[in-house]
Each structure stands twice: as C-alpha cells, then as structure tokens.
Tab-separated table of C-alpha atoms in Angstrom:
chain	number	residue	atom	x	y	z
A	1	UNK	CA	0.000	0.000	0.000
A	2	UNK	CA	1.416	3.415	-1.011
A	3	UNK	CA	1.850	6.178	1.553
A	4	UNK	CA	-0.735	8.287	-0.278
A	5	UNK	CA	-3.330	5.495	-0.261
A	6	UNK	CA	-2.658	4.818	3.406
A	7	UNK	CA	-3.023	8.520	4.229
A	8	UNK	CA	-6.327	8.732	2.331
A	9	UNK	CA	-7.684	5.691	4.172
A	10	UNK	CA	-6.718	7.191	7.501
A	11	UNK	CA	-8.384	10.489	6.555
A	12	UNK	CA	-11.520	8.654	5.507
A	13	UNK	CA	-11.477	6.698	8.771
A	14	UNK	CA	-11.180	9.965	10.697
A	15	UNK	CA	-14.155	11.425	8.797
A	16	UNK	CA	-16.259	8.334	9.535
A	17	UNK	CA	-15.260	8.461	13.194
A	18	UNK	CA	-16.279	12.133	13.335
A	19	UNK	CA	-19.708	11.416	11.839
A	20	UNK	CA	-20.368	8.419	14.083
A	21	UNK	CA	-19.075	10.259	17.129
A	22	UNK	CA	-21.425	13.201	16.523
A	23	UNK	CA	-24.384	10.843	16.117
A	24	UNK	CA	-23.466	9.162	19.410
A	25	UNK	CA	-23.339	12.520	21.166
A	26	UNK	CA	-26.349	14.191	19.597
A	27	UNK	CA	-28.676	11.460	18.388
A	28	UNK	CA	-30.374	11.518	14.990
A	29	UNK	CA	-29.505	14.472	12.751
A	30	UNK	CA	-30.363	15.648	9.255
A	31	UNK	CA	-27.575	15.552	6.691
A	32	UNK	CA	-27.344	19.328	6.647
A	33	UNK	CA	-27.100	19.556	10.453
A	34	UNK	CA	-24.558	16.748	10.532
A	35	UNK	CA	-22.519	18.529	7.861
A	36	UNK	CA	-22.405	21.727	9.957
A	37	UNK	CA	-21.437	19.925	13.147
A	38	UNK	CA	-18.578	17.828	11.781
A	39	UNK	CA	-17.267	20.503	9.398
A	40	UNK	CA	-17.164	18.364	6.253
A	41	UNK	CA	-18.041	19.487	2.759
A	42	UNK	CA	-21.401	18.437	1.357
A	43	UNK	CA	-19.788	16.039	-1.110
A	44	UNK	CA	-17.585	14.381	1.526
A	45	UNK	CA	-20.358	14.145	4.106
A	46	UNK	CA	-22.843	12.622	1.674
A	47	UNK	CA	-20.255	10.078	0.492
A	48	UNK	CA	-19.405	9.082	4.077
A	49	UNK	CA	-23.091	8.756	5.002
A	50	UNK	CA	-23.791	6.734	1.852
A	51	UNK	CA	-21.051	4.266	2.758
A	52	UNK	CA	-22.259	4.025	6.363
A	53	UNK	CA	-25.798	3.352	5.142
A	54	UNK	CA	-24.528	0.649	2.800
A	55	UNK	CA	-22.842	-1.253	5.593
A	56	UNK	CA	-25.794	-0.540	7.924
A	57	UNK	CA	-23.815	1.324	10.543
A	58	UNK	CA	-26.477	4.056	10.263
A	59	UNK	CA	-30.091	4.125	9.146
A	60	UNK	CA	-32.466	6.734	7.741
A	61	UNK	CA	-35.599	7.587	9.653
A	62	UNK	CA	-38.345	10.205	9.261
A	63	UNK	CA	-37.814	13.472	11.098
A	64	UNK	CA	-40.353	13.799	13.928
A	65	UNK	CA	-43.118	16.281	13.066
A	66	UNK	CA	-44.902	18.431	15.676
A	67	UNK	CA	-47.979	19.038	13.585
A	68	UNK	CA	-49.717	17.435	10.604
A	69	UNK	CA	-47.321	16.298	7.902
A	70	UNK	CA	-47.448	18.205	4.641
A	71	UNK	CA	-47.712	16.510	1.289
A	72	UNK	CA	-44.570	15.095	-0.237
A	73	UNK	CA	-41.723	13.001	1.044
A	74	UNK	CA	-41.018	13.536	4.756
A	75	UNK	CA	-37.553	14.824	5.627
A	76	UNK	CA	-35.127	12.155	6.812
A	77	UNK	CA	-32.592	12.014	9.600
A	78	UNK	CA	-29.489	9.869	9.966
A	79	UNK	CA	-29.363	7.729	13.117
A	80	UNK	CA	-27.086	5.027	14.424
A	81	UNK	CA	-28.266	1.488	13.790
A	82	UNK	CA	-29.198	0.271	17.266
A	83	UNK	CA	-29.435	-3.309	15.951
A	84	UNK	CA	-26.108	-3.334	14.141
A	85	UNK	CA	-23.115	-5.100	15.666
A	86	UNK	CA	-20.035	-2.910	15.426
A	87	UNK	CA	-17.832	-4.709	17.965
A	88	UNK	CA	-17.886	-8.227	19.421
A	89	UNK	CA	-16.143	-9.340	22.608
A	90	UNK	CA	-15.469	-13.040	23.253
A	91	UNK	CA	-14.035	-14.772	26.314
A	92	UNK	CA	-12.977	-18.403	25.810
A	93	UNK	CA	-12.348	-19.950	29.208
A	94	UNK	CA	-11.448	-23.532	30.003
A	95	UNK	CA	-15.073	-24.650	30.205
A	96	UNK	CA	-17.249	-21.703	29.204
A	97	UNK	CA	-17.647	-19.094	26.491
A	98	UNK	CA	-18.980	-15.574	27.009
A	99	UNK	CA	-19.962	-13.276	24.127
A	100	UNK	CA	-21.079	-9.637	24.167
A	101	UNK	CA	-22.012	-7.348	21.294
A	102	UNK	CA	-21.767	-3.559	21.201
A	103	UNK	CA	-23.873	-1.778	18.615
A	104	UNK	CA	-23.038	1.259	16.519
A	105	UNK	CA	-24.157	3.531	19.353
A	106	UNK	CA	-21.558	1.803	21.565
A	107	UNK	CA	-24.168	0.219	23.798
A	108	UNK	CA	-24.109	-3.414	24.842
A	109	UNK	CA	-27.103	-4.988	23.106
A	110	UNK	CA	-26.508	-8.682	23.660
A	111	UNK	CA	-24.862	-11.144	26.040
A	112	UNK	CA	-24.599	-14.901	25.728
A	113	UNK	CA	-22.848	-17.705	27.595
A	114	UNK	CA	-22.586	-21.430	26.995
A	115	UNK	CA	-20.558	-24.408	28.189
A	116	UNK	CA	-17.354	-25.012	26.263
A	117	UNK	CA	-16.136	-28.528	25.523
A	118	UNK	CA	-12.743	-29.633	24.201
A	119	UNK	CA	-11.515	-26.054	24.591
A	120	UNK	CA	-7.908	-27.215	24.354
A	121	UNK	CA	-8.312	-27.995	20.658
A	122	UNK	CA	-8.315	-24.820	18.540
A	123	UNK	CA	-10.614	-26.125	15.815
A	124	UNK	CA	-13.327	-27.096	18.292
A	125	UNK	CA	-12.891	-23.933	20.359
A	126	UNK	CA	-13.152	-21.745	17.258
A	127	UNK	CA	-16.242	-23.613	16.014
A	128	UNK	CA	-17.966	-23.134	19.369
A	129	UNK	CA	-17.051	-19.441	19.413
A	130	UNK	CA	-18.552	-18.996	15.942
A	131	UNK	CA	-21.701	-20.854	16.998
A	132	UNK	CA	-22.069	-18.705	20.135
A	133	UNK	CA	-21.826	-15.461	18.161
A	134	UNK	CA	-24.336	-16.706	15.615
A	135	UNK	CA	-26.750	-17.780	18.355
A	136	UNK	CA	-26.556	-14.372	20.045
A	137	UNK	CA	-27.082	-12.603	16.715
A	138	UNK	CA	-30.122	-14.796	16.040
A	139	UNK	CA	-31.646	-14.312	19.498
A	140	UNK	CA	-31.326	-10.534	19.481
A	141	UNK	CA	-31.985	-9.993	15.736
A	142	UNK	CA	-28.672	-8.174	15.334
A	143	UNK	CA	-27.123	-7.358	11.968
A	144	UNK	CA	-23.440	-8.176	11.469
A	145	UNK	CA	-23.190	-5.898	8.430
A	146	UNK	CA	-21.533	-3.006	10.353
A	147	UNK	CA	-19.037	-5.293	12.146
A	148	UNK	CA	-15.640	-3.626	12.471
A	149	UNK	CA	-13.613	-5.885	14.766
A	150	UNK	CA	-13.648	-8.715	17.309
A	151	UNK	CA	-11.860	-8.688	20.667
A	152	UNK	CA	-10.928	-12.199	21.833
A	153	UNK	CA	-9.829	-13.246	25.311
A	154	UNK	CA	-8.032	-16.554	25.870
A	155	UNK	CA	-6.586	-18.393	28.841
A	156	UNK	CA	-2.802	-18.379	29.168
A	157	UNK	CA	-0.202	-16.844	26.890
A	158	UNK	CA	-1.475	-15.143	23.767
A	159	UNK	CA	1.752	-13.618	22.571
A	160	UNK	CA	4.494	-16.208	22.187
A	161	UNK	CA	7.124	-15.468	24.902
A	162	UNK	CA	9.739	-17.469	22.997
A	163	UNK	CA	9.372	-15.485	19.775
A	164	UNK	CA	11.730	-12.715	18.781
A	165	UNK	CA	8.780	-10.906	17.189
A	166	UNK	CA	6.862	-9.119	19.997
A	167	UNK	CA	3.390	-9.556	18.491
A	168	UNK	CA	3.678	-13.194	17.382
A	169	UNK	CA	0.744	-15.144	18.750
A	170	UNK	CA	0.917	-18.663	20.080
A	171	UNK	CA	-0.309	-21.247	17.538
A	172	UNK	CA	-3.474	-21.850	19.591
A	173	UNK	CA	-4.384	-18.160	19.718
A	174	UNK	CA	-3.437	-17.640	16.088
A	175	UNK	CA	-5.636	-20.464	14.825
A	176	UNK	CA	-8.712	-19.317	16.734
A	177	UNK	CA	-8.257	-15.680	15.713
A	178	UNK	CA	-7.810	-16.685	12.077
A	179	UNK	CA	-10.945	-18.852	12.118
A	180	UNK	CA	-13.074	-16.081	13.624
A	181	UNK	CA	-11.669	-13.493	11.227
A	182	UNK	CA	-12.378	-15.690	8.217
A	183	UNK	CA	-15.927	-16.516	9.301
A	184	UNK	CA	-17.006	-12.975	10.165
A	185	UNK	CA	-14.815	-10.982	7.783
A	186	UNK	CA	-13.412	-8.754	10.510
A	187	UNK	CA	-10.001	-8.299	12.127
A	188	UNK	CA	-9.510	-10.022	15.484
A	189	UNK	CA	-7.455	-8.576	18.339
A	190	UNK	CA	-6.505	-11.123	20.970
A	191	UNK	CA	-5.282	-10.889	24.547
A	192	UNK	CA	-5.173	-12.863	27.777
A	193	UNK	CA	-8.692	-12.953	29.221
A	194	UNK	CA	-7.714	-11.966	32.774
A	195	UNK	CA	-5.897	-8.961	31.350
A	196	UNK	CA	-9.014	-8.025	29.376
A	197	UNK	CA	-11.122	-8.342	32.523
A	198	UNK	CA	-8.742	-5.887	34.202
A	199	UNK	CA	-9.270	-3.438	31.337
A	200	UNK	CA	-13.052	-3.825	31.578
A	201	UNK	CA	-13.013	-3.202	35.337
A	202	UNK	CA	-10.904	-0.086	34.753
A	203	UNK	CA	-13.346	1.124	32.109
A	204	UNK	CA	-16.783	0.318	33.561
A	205	UNK	CA	-16.298	-1.525	36.832
A	206	UNK	CA	-14.821	-1.148	40.297
A	207	UNK	CA	-11.694	0.575	38.941
A	208	UNK	CA	-13.477	3.155	36.809
A	209	UNK	CA	-11.847	6.575	37.099
A	210	UNK	CA	-8.586	5.169	38.499
A	211	UNK	CA	-5.318	5.071	36.581
A	212	UNK	CA	-3.299	2.486	38.513
A	213	UNK	CA	-4.930	-0.857	39.240
A	214	UNK	CA	-3.865	-4.395	40.079
A	215	UNK	CA	-6.506	-6.969	39.136
A	216	UNK	CA	-6.468	-10.573	40.385
A	217	UNK	CA	-8.690	-13.280	38.914
A	218	UNK	CA	-8.835	-16.112	41.408
A	219	UNK	CA	-10.699	-19.237	40.330
A	220	UNK	CA	-9.741	-22.578	38.764
A	221	UNK	CA	-6.544	-20.830	37.770
A	222	UNK	CA	-5.056	-17.569	39.000
A	223	UNK	CA	-4.413	-14.730	36.576
A	224	UNK	CA	-4.365	-10.986	36.568
A	225	UNK	CA	-3.845	-7.717	34.804
A	226	UNK	CA	-2.047	-4.454	35.480
A	227	UNK	CA	-3.256	-0.997	34.524
A	228	UNK	CA	-0.410	1.485	35.026
A	229	UNK	CA	-0.868	5.201	34.356
A	230	UNK	CA	-4.091	4.376	32.552
A	231	UNK	CA	-2.579	1.808	30.205
A	232	UNK	CA	-2.909	-1.954	30.141
A	233	UNK	CA	0.568	-3.441	30.591
A	234	UNK	CA	1.780	-6.347	28.440
A	235	UNK	CA	5.513	-6.343	29.109
A	236	UNK	CA	8.379	-7.168	26.771
A	237	UNK	CA	7.193	-10.753	26.152
A	238	UNK	CA	3.455	-10.487	26.704
A	239	UNK	CA	3.499	-12.035	30.187
A	240	UNK	CA	2.873	-9.004	32.410
A	241	UNK	CA	0.087	-9.554	34.934
A	242	UNK	CA	0.624	-13.307	35.327
A	243	UNK	CA	0.213	-12.960	39.081
A	244	UNK	CA	-0.636	-16.634	39.483
A	245	UNK	CA	2.871	-17.548	38.400
A	246	UNK	CA	4.642	-15.537	41.048
A	247	UNK	CA	6.723	-17.986	43.051
A	248	UNK	CA	5.645	-18.130	46.699
A	249	UNK	CA	8.013	-20.992	47.513
A	250	UNK	CA	11.099	-21.630	45.352
A	251	UNK	CA	11.319	-25.122	46.866
A	252	UNK	CA	7.630	-25.822	46.253
A	253	UNK	CA	6.059	-28.187	43.738
A	254	UNK	CA	6.696	-27.684	40.023
A	255	UNK	CA	4.126	-25.653	38.100
A	256	UNK	CA	2.933	-26.205	34.541
A	257	UNK	CA	4.475	-22.820	33.664
A	258	UNK	CA	7.952	-24.254	34.308
A	259	UNK	CA	8.412	-22.520	37.643
A	260	UNK	CA	8.157	-23.813	41.193
A	261	UNK	CA	5.879	-23.016	44.091
A	262	UNK	CA	3.638	-20.678	42.115
A	263	UNK	CA	0.727	-18.833	43.698
A	264	UNK	CA	-1.714	-20.678	41.428
A	265	UNK	CA	-0.560	-24.036	42.782
A	266	UNK	CA	-1.133	-22.822	46.330
A	267	UNK	CA	-4.485	-21.022	46.131
A	268	UNK	CA	-6.370	-22.057	42.983
A	269	UNK	CA	-9.755	-23.649	43.597
A	270	UNK	CA	-8.409	-27.187	42.966
A	271	UNK	CA	-5.619	-26.476	45.475
A	272	UNK	CA	-8.137	-25.308	48.070
A	273	UNK	CA	-10.299	-28.391	47.552
A	274	UNK	CA	-7.178	-30.520	47.967
A	275	UNK	CA	-6.281	-28.699	51.181
A	276	UNK	CA	-9.767	-29.407	52.560
A	277	UNK	CA	-9.489	-33.075	51.625
A	278	UNK	CA	-6.088	-33.319	53.353
A	279	UNK	CA	-7.781	-32.103	56.551
A	280	UNK	CA	-10.538	-34.680	56.321
A	281	UNK	CA	-13.253	-32.502	54.769
A	282	UNK	CA	-14.363	-33.597	51.304
A	283	UNK	CA	-15.562	-30.559	49.337
A	284	UNK	CA	-16.929	-31.019	45.830
A	285	UNK	CA	-16.443	-27.635	44.181
A	286	UNK	CA	-15.995	-23.887	44.636
A	287	UNK	CA	-19.684	-23.332	45.379
A	288	UNK	CA	-19.630	-25.827	48.235
A	289	UNK	CA	-16.365	-24.390	49.549
A	290	UNK	CA	-17.717	-20.847	49.690
A	291	UNK	CA	-21.014	-22.034	51.174
A	292	UNK	CA	-19.241	-23.940	53.924
A	293	UNK	CA	-16.892	-21.076	54.674
A	294	UNK	CA	-19.818	-18.641	54.815
A	295	UNK	CA	-21.555	-20.950	57.293
A	296	UNK	CA	-18.466	-20.999	59.493
A	297	UNK	CA	-17.242	-24.551	58.810
A	298	UNK	CA	-13.856	-24.511	60.592
A	299	UNK	CA	-11.902	-26.401	57.911
A	300	UNK	CA	-13.282	-24.322	55.039
A	301	UNK	CA	-12.749	-21.068	56.955
A	302	UNK	CA	-9.152	-21.932	57.797
A	303	UNK	CA	-8.273	-23.070	54.260
A	304	UNK	CA	-9.754	-19.886	52.771
A	305	UNK	CA	-8.085	-17.678	55.398
A	306	UNK	CA	-4.645	-19.191	54.752
A	307	UNK	CA	-5.105	-18.757	51.013
A	308	UNK	CA	-6.204	-15.129	51.448
A	309	UNK	CA	-3.098	-14.397	53.533
A	310	UNK	CA	-0.886	-15.962	50.845
A	311	UNK	CA	-2.641	-13.954	48.148
A	312	UNK	CA	-2.308	-10.792	50.248
A	313	UNK	CA	1.436	-11.267	50.681
A	314	UNK	CA	1.923	-11.718	46.957
A	315	UNK	CA	-0.187	-8.663	46.162
A	316	UNK	CA	1.640	-6.643	48.818
A	317	UNK	CA	4.946	-7.298	47.063
A	318	UNK	CA	3.419	-6.289	43.744
A	319	UNK	CA	1.881	-3.171	45.291
A	320	UNK	CA	5.293	-2.216	46.654
A	321	UNK	CA	6.595	-2.079	43.085
A	322	UNK	CA	3.583	-0.592	41.276
A	323	UNK	CA	1.975	1.609	43.953
A	324	UNK	CA	-1.605	1.155	42.691
A	325	UNK	CA	-4.619	3.102	43.858
A	326	UNK	CA	-6.651	-0.064	44.064
A	327	UNK	CA	-6.395	-3.862	44.050
A	328	UNK	CA	-9.409	-5.686	42.631
A	329	UNK	CA	-10.078	-9.323	43.498
A	330	UNK	CA	-12.382	-11.351	41.269
A	331	UNK	CA	-13.995	-14.824	41.169
A	332	UNK	CA	-15.170	-17.510	43.572
A	333	UNK	CA	-13.337	-16.923	46.882
A	334	UNK	CA	-13.948	-13.162	46.645
A	335	UNK	CA	-17.675	-13.893	47.015
A	336	UNK	CA	-16.931	-14.478	50.691
A	337	UNK	CA	-16.330	-10.759	51.120
A	338	UNK	CA	-14.524	-9.859	54.310
A	339	UNK	CA	-13.374	-13.419	54.970
A	340	UNK	CA	-11.094	-13.015	51.955
A	341	UNK	CA	-10.735	-9.298	51.301
A	342	UNK	CA	-10.034	-8.270	54.892
A	343	UNK	CA	-7.071	-10.664	55.097
A	344	UNK	CA	-5.777	-9.512	51.716
A	345	UNK	CA	-6.098	-5.859	52.766
A	346	UNK	CA	-4.311	-6.508	56.071
A	347	UNK	CA	-1.321	-8.017	54.290
A	348	UNK	CA	-1.204	-5.233	51.711
A	349	UNK	CA	-1.336	-2.567	54.417
A	350	UNK	CA	1.293	-4.277	56.560
A	351	UNK	CA	3.795	-5.285	53.884
A	352	UNK	CA	3.592	-2.927	50.883
A	353	UNK	CA	5.900	-0.121	51.990
A	354	UNK	CA	3.942	0.650	55.173
A	355	UNK	CA	5.995	3.787	55.889
A	356	UNK	CA	4.500	5.494	52.817
A	357	UNK	CA	1.602	7.832	53.602
A	358	UNK	CA	-0.998	6.221	51.356
A	359	UNK	CA	-3.938	3.865	51.296
A	360	UNK	CA	-4.287	1.089	48.743
A	361	UNK	CA	-7.922	0.050	48.530
A	362	UNK	CA	-8.772	-3.648	48.196
A	363	UNK	CA	-12.153	-4.182	46.563
A	364	UNK	CA	-14.164	-6.934	44.908
A	365	UNK	CA	-14.469	-6.705	41.144
A	366	UNK	CA	-18.010	-5.888	40.024
A	367	UNK	CA	-18.571	-6.823	36.378
A	368	UNK	CA	-19.154	-10.533	36.866
A	369	UNK	CA	-18.875	-13.408	34.427
A	370	UNK	CA	-18.718	-11.414	31.202
A	371	UNK	CA	-15.951	-9.035	32.345
A	372	UNK	CA	-13.349	-10.435	29.951
A	373	UNK	CA	-15.773	-10.434	27.008
A	374	UNK	CA	-16.567	-6.798	27.749
A	375	UNK	CA	-12.820	-6.263	28.006
A	376	UNK	CA	-12.527	-7.483	24.409
A	377	UNK	CA	-14.768	-4.582	23.379
A	378	UNK	CA	-12.817	-2.180	25.598
A	379	UNK	CA	-9.583	-3.345	23.939
A	380	UNK	CA	-10.972	-2.440	20.521
A	381	UNK	CA	-12.233	0.958	21.644
A	382	UNK	CA	-9.077	1.931	23.489
A	383	UNK	CA	-7.013	0.771	20.531
A	384	UNK	CA	-9.171	2.876	18.223
A	385	UNK	CA	-8.494	5.940	20.354
A	386	UNK	CA	-4.782	5.620	19.490
A	387	UNK	CA	-5.280	4.592	15.862
A	388	UNK	CA	-7.427	7.314	14.331
A	389	UNK	CA	-10.788	5.732	15.036
A	390	UNK	CA	-10.010	2.307	13.545
A	391	UNK	CA	-10.904	-0.457	16.030
A	392	UNK	CA	-8.634	-2.834	14.150
A	393	UNK	CA	-5.674	-0.502	14.127
A	394	UNK	CA	-2.402	-0.797	15.949
A	395	UNK	CA	-1.298	0.659	19.235
A	396	UNK	CA	-1.832	-0.313	22.835
A	397	UNK	CA	-5.027	0.384	24.758
A	398	UNK	CA	-5.198	3.932	26.005
A	399	UNK	CA	-6.403	5.037	29.388
A	400	UNK	CA	-9.882	4.124	30.536
A	401	UNK	CA	-12.351	6.532	28.964
A	402	UNK	CA	-14.323	8.737	31.282
A	403	UNK	CA	-17.945	9.644	30.660
A	404	UNK	CA	-20.007	6.576	29.792
A	405	UNK	CA	-23.176	5.241	31.340
A	406	UNK	CA	-23.246	1.827	33.005
A	407	UNK	CA	-24.554	0.146	29.861
A	408	UNK	CA	-22.564	2.181	27.383
A	409	UNK	CA	-19.137	1.825	25.915
A	410	UNK	CA	-16.918	4.926	25.953
A	411	UNK	CA	-16.681	6.557	22.571
A	412	UNK	CA	-13.546	6.645	20.521
C-alpha cells in the first residue's frame, strides 16, 4: 500500500469516526445539520453517510413532526443502527464461552454464555465461538453488516514469549483468531482474558476513574492484569500480569508454567479443595467451599483464610513495586467478602511499603462473568483511540475513557 493510499484511508477513517461520534453525542440528525457539526463538505459528508448506510452502521428515519405532515416526502434524519453489531467481545475460558455485542451507538445490546467442551483444541474452540456469536445474533436480531472488529480473550499466553517478534501469537491463539476473522470478515485482536477483565473493570467496573490498578482473577486458575498510568501493561514478552505464576516458595512443587511453588498451585480452587481433603473434609467444588466457609465450617474457613493471607502477601509485594490506587479481586473466593478481602487488605497494608503515607484500597471486582468479554470490546475501543478511530488498528489500549453510562461503551 502506497503512503498516499494509506493517508487517504486514515483520513476517511477519521471522517467516519467524526460522523459516528457526533451521532453518538447528539442522536439523529439531518444531513445538513450533521454537515455543519462535523465541518465536512457536502460532497464528503454525503459520500461518508452513503457508505455508512450501505454497511448498515447508520439508518435513515423520518424526522419527527410536531404538527400534521405536509404533502410530499417527509424529511429524513441519519441515526445510528441500534441493531447493528459494530464490535464483538469473546471470552474463551477452560469450560465456558462468554460473548457480548456492542452496537453502533456503543451500547451493549446482547450477552450470551454457553458451556465449552474440548476447549484445548483450537478447531473445536473456534467452532464453538462462531456458533455462540451466531446464536446471540439470532436471538437478538442483530445485523453483522456493520461489524468492524472482534476482541478475543483466551486463557494463558497469547503472545508467544519465545518469539523474537513481539506480536507473534501462540499457535493456539493464532488459529482461533484466524478462524473467527475468516468466518465474520473482521479483524480479530486477541489478549489474555484476565488482562481483558482488568481493562473492563478499569473502564466500567470497580476501577473506573482510576489510573493504577492491580486486578487478580482467582478461580480454577489464578491470573491478573495491570493498569499502570491508565494503560494496560503487556511487558516485553506479553506475560505481564501473570500474578498466578509468582513464586511463593522456590522449593515448592513444580508448576505447569515451568516454575516452582507458584501462587496458582497454592491457592487455585483445585488447590483449596485438595487442602480441605487433606484435613478430612471432602468438598466437591468452589460453590460448596464458599457455602461452607460462609456458614463458618472450621476447615473451610481456615483453608480460605490461609489462602487469602498468601494472596495478600503476593499482592503486597506487587503493590510495593507498582503503587496502585486499588487492588481488585475477582472470582469464587472473593464472594466471601470480608473473609477473603479483609485478610488480603491486612497483608497489603502491613507489607507494601507501610511507611509510605498512602492507602491502597482492596475491593471486589463488580462486572461478573462477562468481564473479559466486555474487556474485548474495551480493547478495541481503546485501541481505536490511538489509531485514528479504527478499532482494528495498531497501538496499545489507552487510558480508561471517562464519561459513559453503566450500559454504554466509551466513545472513541
């Protein structure tokens, strides 16, 4: 692509972003009013609107009339297509898939979840992701014509740490992204799902309005994400935020990551169930563990308390380096509230540079099961804010956008 062609495409993208942005701010407008507000010539504005109509990002609708309508064709306004999918967020976990869709007005208009089987095989995982998107589109009568990009969250490494090319994806991530891109005809941006959940919490959740956040996802595995100075951190090899693979005991058992004594091996839900069993209390799953702990079962309470202290010590060390405003804890054990969070907060306060005159809040995350899927949408929007309005463009996610309602996505 020549420099001139590239520059023209970027200019066109900026014009489209200006038109769509004004419609998001102001609602439906006539062509003439839209032309005045965005400062484009009549020819350019009409061409941009024509293209947006063709791909169903916008629709024409009659202008509301106060009195009786006169003879002739009623004047028309341009409005965003509330039933058009502009951005899709997908979270592929070990055993579940979550999908969300944001329309052209940057509002979430659909959510869907389903069990995921054989998620370790990319072909099957990709096929189930495609099926989930298609089911959500069918249920909500959403058009995919305006689709601009897909944000995909996956468990584990997404960028290949062994590659000399910083943005090389692992084969698993690459195959799933390619399959989704081919099926839906849109670029796919992929990241670790815990990291995307951190971005979503910083954008709409418990970390909204803060610029420095540590996020911990604590469930079957243990992951996390770091937002530093308003930016999601990836690191030199794409492994930043892997809190679960901080070594708590260098002499501890080997971890699947290649390390030893990792936090995940000590406090993941399977580890907690194993700790209960070792103390003579058979516990079936995370729900039973939290229920027993909430009821005051001594074994469950002690196992959870010890895990919370271990988590708190690890987060205290991280807080000493990053100095966040807030630490967010997500997933099953956090549902116990103070039984977990109070112990984490105590360790953070006692061990993370206690001489410093500051308070680091420890809070539960608030977005729930579809946080990472919503983070896929946030990734696209924050990327667009650094790439001239193109959700598929390059660049890292920018800081969490400010003014947006609880159901809305911040504009680009």
